[in-house]
XYZ file of C-alpha atoms in Angstrom:
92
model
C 156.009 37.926 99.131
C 155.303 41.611 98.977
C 153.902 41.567 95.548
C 151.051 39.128 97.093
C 150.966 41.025 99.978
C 150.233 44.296 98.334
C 147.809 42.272 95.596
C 145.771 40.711 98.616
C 145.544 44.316 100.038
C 144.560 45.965 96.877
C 141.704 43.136 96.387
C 140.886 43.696 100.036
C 140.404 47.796 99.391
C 138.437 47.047 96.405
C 136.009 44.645 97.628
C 135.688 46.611 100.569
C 134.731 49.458 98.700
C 131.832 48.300 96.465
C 130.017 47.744 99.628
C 127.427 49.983 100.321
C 124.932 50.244 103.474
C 123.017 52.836 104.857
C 120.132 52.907 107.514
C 118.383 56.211 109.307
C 116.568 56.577 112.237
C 113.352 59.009 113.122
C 111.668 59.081 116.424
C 108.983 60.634 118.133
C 107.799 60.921 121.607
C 104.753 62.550 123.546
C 106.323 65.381 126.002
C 103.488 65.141 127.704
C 103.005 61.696 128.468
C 103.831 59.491 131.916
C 106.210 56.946 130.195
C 106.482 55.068 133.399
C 103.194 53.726 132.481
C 104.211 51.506 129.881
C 105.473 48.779 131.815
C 102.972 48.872 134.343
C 99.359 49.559 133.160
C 99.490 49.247 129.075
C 98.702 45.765 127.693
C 102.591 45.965 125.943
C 100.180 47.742 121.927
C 102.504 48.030 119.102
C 102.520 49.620 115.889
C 105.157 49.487 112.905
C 105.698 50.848 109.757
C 107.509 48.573 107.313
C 108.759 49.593 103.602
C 110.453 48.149 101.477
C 112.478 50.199 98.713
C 114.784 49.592 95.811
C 117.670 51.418 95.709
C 115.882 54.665 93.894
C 113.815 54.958 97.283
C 110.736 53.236 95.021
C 108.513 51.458 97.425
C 108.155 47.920 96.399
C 106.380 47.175 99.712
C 104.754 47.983 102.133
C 102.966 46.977 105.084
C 101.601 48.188 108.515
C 101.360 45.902 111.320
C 99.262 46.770 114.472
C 98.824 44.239 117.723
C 97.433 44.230 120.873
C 98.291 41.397 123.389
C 99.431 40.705 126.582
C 102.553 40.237 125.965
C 105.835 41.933 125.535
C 106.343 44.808 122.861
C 109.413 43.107 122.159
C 108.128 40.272 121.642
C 105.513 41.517 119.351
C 108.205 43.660 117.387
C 109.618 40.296 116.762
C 106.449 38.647 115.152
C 106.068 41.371 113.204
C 109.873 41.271 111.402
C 109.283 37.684 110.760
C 105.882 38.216 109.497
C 107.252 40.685 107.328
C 110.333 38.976 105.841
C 108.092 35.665 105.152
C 105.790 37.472 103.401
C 108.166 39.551 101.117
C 109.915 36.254 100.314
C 106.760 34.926 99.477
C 106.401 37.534 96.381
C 109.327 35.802 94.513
C-alpha cells in the first residue's frame, strides 16, 4: 500500500508540475474624472484590446473591439469575448 501511495503522489507532483499558467493585469484611470458618472449619464461605451500570443509573446492575433449601446458594459464585455473566441476558432 505505501509503494502505491507514494507512486500516486509522485505522478500527482509531476503532473502537477508541467502545468504552466500565467496572466497580468495593467490598468489605467483618469484622476481627474467624476466616475460616478458612469452609471448614470454614459450610454454603458466599451473598448477592448484583445491579443492573442504563442508562448514566445508572438502575436498571432489580434483584434480591437469598440461598442456603443444602451446597454450594460458588462454585457458588452461579454459579446466581445465570444466574438473573439468564435472568430479565432474560426482560423483553424
Amino acid at each position: 500500500m505505501k509503494k502505491y501511495l507514494s507512486s500516486v503522489l509522485i505522478m500527482l507532483c509531476i503532473l502537477l508540475s508541467a502545468v504552466v499558467a500565467s496572466a497580468e493585469k495593467a490598468e489605467w484611470k483618469a484622476d481627474n474624472y467624476d466616475l460616478s458618472k458612469v452609471q448614470k449619464n454614459l450610454p454603458q461605451y466599451f473598448s477592448a484590446k484583445f491579443v492573442l500570443t504563442d508562448k514566445d509573446g508572438k502575436t498571432i492575433f489580434e483584434r480591437i473591439d469598440k461598442r456603443e449601446d444602451e446597454k450594460k458594459a458588462y454585457d458588452m464585455f461579454n459579446r466581445a469575448v465570444k466574438d473573439f473566441y468564435k472568430d479565432v476558432n474560426s482560423l483553424k
